XYZ file of C-alpha atoms in Angstrom:
168
model
C -69.173 139.547 138.949
C -68.567 141.394 142.190
C -68.512 138.102 144.098
C -66.036 136.546 141.653
C -63.734 139.555 141.997
C -64.008 139.315 145.781
C -63.041 135.628 145.795
C -60.209 136.314 143.339
C -58.789 139.012 145.583
C -59.254 136.767 148.625
C -57.047 134.083 147.062
C -54.389 136.642 146.127
C -54.565 137.998 149.668
C -53.760 134.507 150.951
C -50.728 134.355 148.667
C -49.254 137.777 149.330
C -50.351 138.691 152.844
C -51.169 135.491 154.709
C -49.220 132.515 153.334
C -49.508 130.856 156.741
C -53.220 130.210 156.101
C -52.738 129.292 152.434
C -52.690 125.501 152.768
C -55.794 125.375 154.963
C -57.999 127.874 153.181
C -57.130 127.686 149.491
C -59.533 124.835 148.744
C -62.410 126.267 150.808
C -62.806 129.224 148.465
C -65.771 128.707 146.088
C -63.673 129.927 143.161
C -61.423 127.233 141.744
C -57.755 127.873 142.586
C -56.703 126.671 139.126
C -58.929 129.260 137.438
C -57.412 132.009 139.579
C -53.926 130.625 138.921
C -54.418 130.611 135.154
C -55.935 134.103 135.247
C -53.030 135.474 137.269
C -50.609 133.655 134.958
C -52.253 135.292 131.952
C -52.153 138.752 133.553
C -48.471 138.342 134.448
C -47.591 137.174 130.943
C -49.525 140.078 129.429
C -47.696 142.511 131.706
C -44.329 141.055 130.727
C -45.197 141.276 127.034
C -46.414 144.864 127.169
C -43.413 145.880 129.266
C -40.965 144.233 126.880
C -42.473 146.016 123.895
C -42.601 149.328 125.749
C -39.079 149.339 127.125
C -37.276 148.419 123.899
C -38.126 150.862 121.086
C -38.556 151.412 118.128
C -42.241 150.800 117.880
C -43.528 149.441 114.602
C -46.909 148.748 113.103
C -46.720 145.091 114.157
C -46.350 145.662 117.884
C -49.867 144.418 118.662
C -49.113 141.039 117.059
C -45.833 140.965 118.975
C -47.659 141.586 122.265
C -50.174 138.803 121.549
C -47.498 136.338 120.466
C -45.291 137.164 123.459
C -48.266 136.789 125.807
C -48.894 133.260 124.556
C -45.204 132.370 124.808
C -44.844 133.890 128.276
C -47.971 132.063 129.445
C -46.495 128.680 128.544
C -42.994 129.519 129.752
C -44.223 130.896 133.078
C -46.440 127.869 133.649
C -43.416 125.623 133.060
C -41.309 127.931 135.259
C -43.708 127.561 138.189
C -43.873 123.783 137.856
C -40.077 123.531 137.897
C -39.779 125.769 140.952
C -42.545 123.860 142.696
C -40.736 120.573 142.081
C -37.395 122.031 143.221
C -38.854 123.437 146.425
C -40.668 120.174 147.154
C -37.541 118.089 146.560
C -35.498 120.351 148.814
C -38.118 120.219 151.565
C -38.357 116.448 151.348
C -34.578 116.219 151.654
C -35.025 118.105 154.942
C -37.467 115.313 155.959
C -40.601 117.410 155.521
C -43.886 116.057 154.200
C -44.220 116.422 150.428
C -46.686 119.065 149.279
C -45.878 119.262 145.574
C -49.360 120.277 144.439
C -49.657 122.995 147.096
C -46.271 124.558 146.380
C -46.885 124.345 142.629
C -50.228 126.120 143.067
C -48.606 128.689 145.352
C -45.834 129.312 142.808
C -48.399 129.750 140.037
C -50.496 132.139 142.107
C -47.499 134.147 143.235
C -46.408 134.603 139.625
C -49.036 137.352 139.543
C -46.392 139.464 141.281
C -44.757 139.779 137.851
C -47.637 142.063 136.884
C -45.516 144.878 138.305
C -43.143 144.563 135.340
C -44.971 146.987 133.044
C -45.257 149.787 135.628
C -41.559 149.326 136.446
C -40.693 149.455 132.749
C -42.724 152.627 132.292
C -41.048 154.282 135.285
C -37.567 153.280 134.172
C -38.179 154.425 130.605
C -39.592 157.744 131.832
C -36.504 158.100 134.026
C -34.253 157.675 130.992
C -33.248 154.073 131.566
C -34.743 152.353 128.548
C -33.422 149.774 126.161
C -31.687 146.626 127.247
C -30.500 147.995 130.599
C -34.033 149.073 131.563
C -35.344 145.727 130.391
C -32.968 143.775 132.606
C -33.308 146.057 135.616
C -37.119 145.892 135.578
C -36.989 142.136 135.070
C -34.511 141.743 137.928
C -36.708 143.760 140.290
C -39.876 141.893 139.302
C -38.221 138.475 139.621
C -36.713 139.486 142.970
C -40.185 140.316 144.255
C -41.511 137.002 142.901
C -38.778 134.995 144.620
C -39.325 136.876 147.866
C -43.022 135.935 147.840
C -42.281 132.356 146.767
C -39.639 131.694 149.430
C -41.830 133.226 152.118
C -44.730 130.981 151.108
C -42.548 127.882 150.926
C -41.263 128.615 154.409
C -44.801 128.617 155.781
C -46.040 125.685 153.691
C -43.214 123.396 154.753
C -42.888 124.881 158.234
C -39.213 125.684 157.785
C -38.203 128.121 160.446
C -34.666 129.376 160.659
C -33.587 129.709 164.249
C -31.039 132.437 164.759
C -29.013 133.043 167.838
C -27.880 130.501 170.395
């Protein structure tokens, strides 16, 4: 179990801290990248579901069923979301005459969706600060999605070797 957790954190380290090495080292890890991707997708969808229920009161007796149902829905929607963004990034990179890496960018997008696990802590902080309801819901979602897009764009830049030259 300790070894599995170590390999899981090693893959997430590649996504968040070292996207430059992602393409070379993702398939050398003994843990399957798809298993880690689905696990991180599940954790992100669970975090979104719990945060949505927490930030928008009133709480009822059926909130546990709502969390489970929302987790299943978010899992499928986020998996579709990552495939669409992977295809869009790959199409844009190929229009810039880069080599197509659709499977790599799709896997990177799925793994980086684990950054949405920060939604529930953000929702708790905003609700404790008095910003609950719909406004807290949208603000926490905006911050979490902004972090996701920051990670995704940074990884796509390294995967497709797109460097923006500034200056003269």
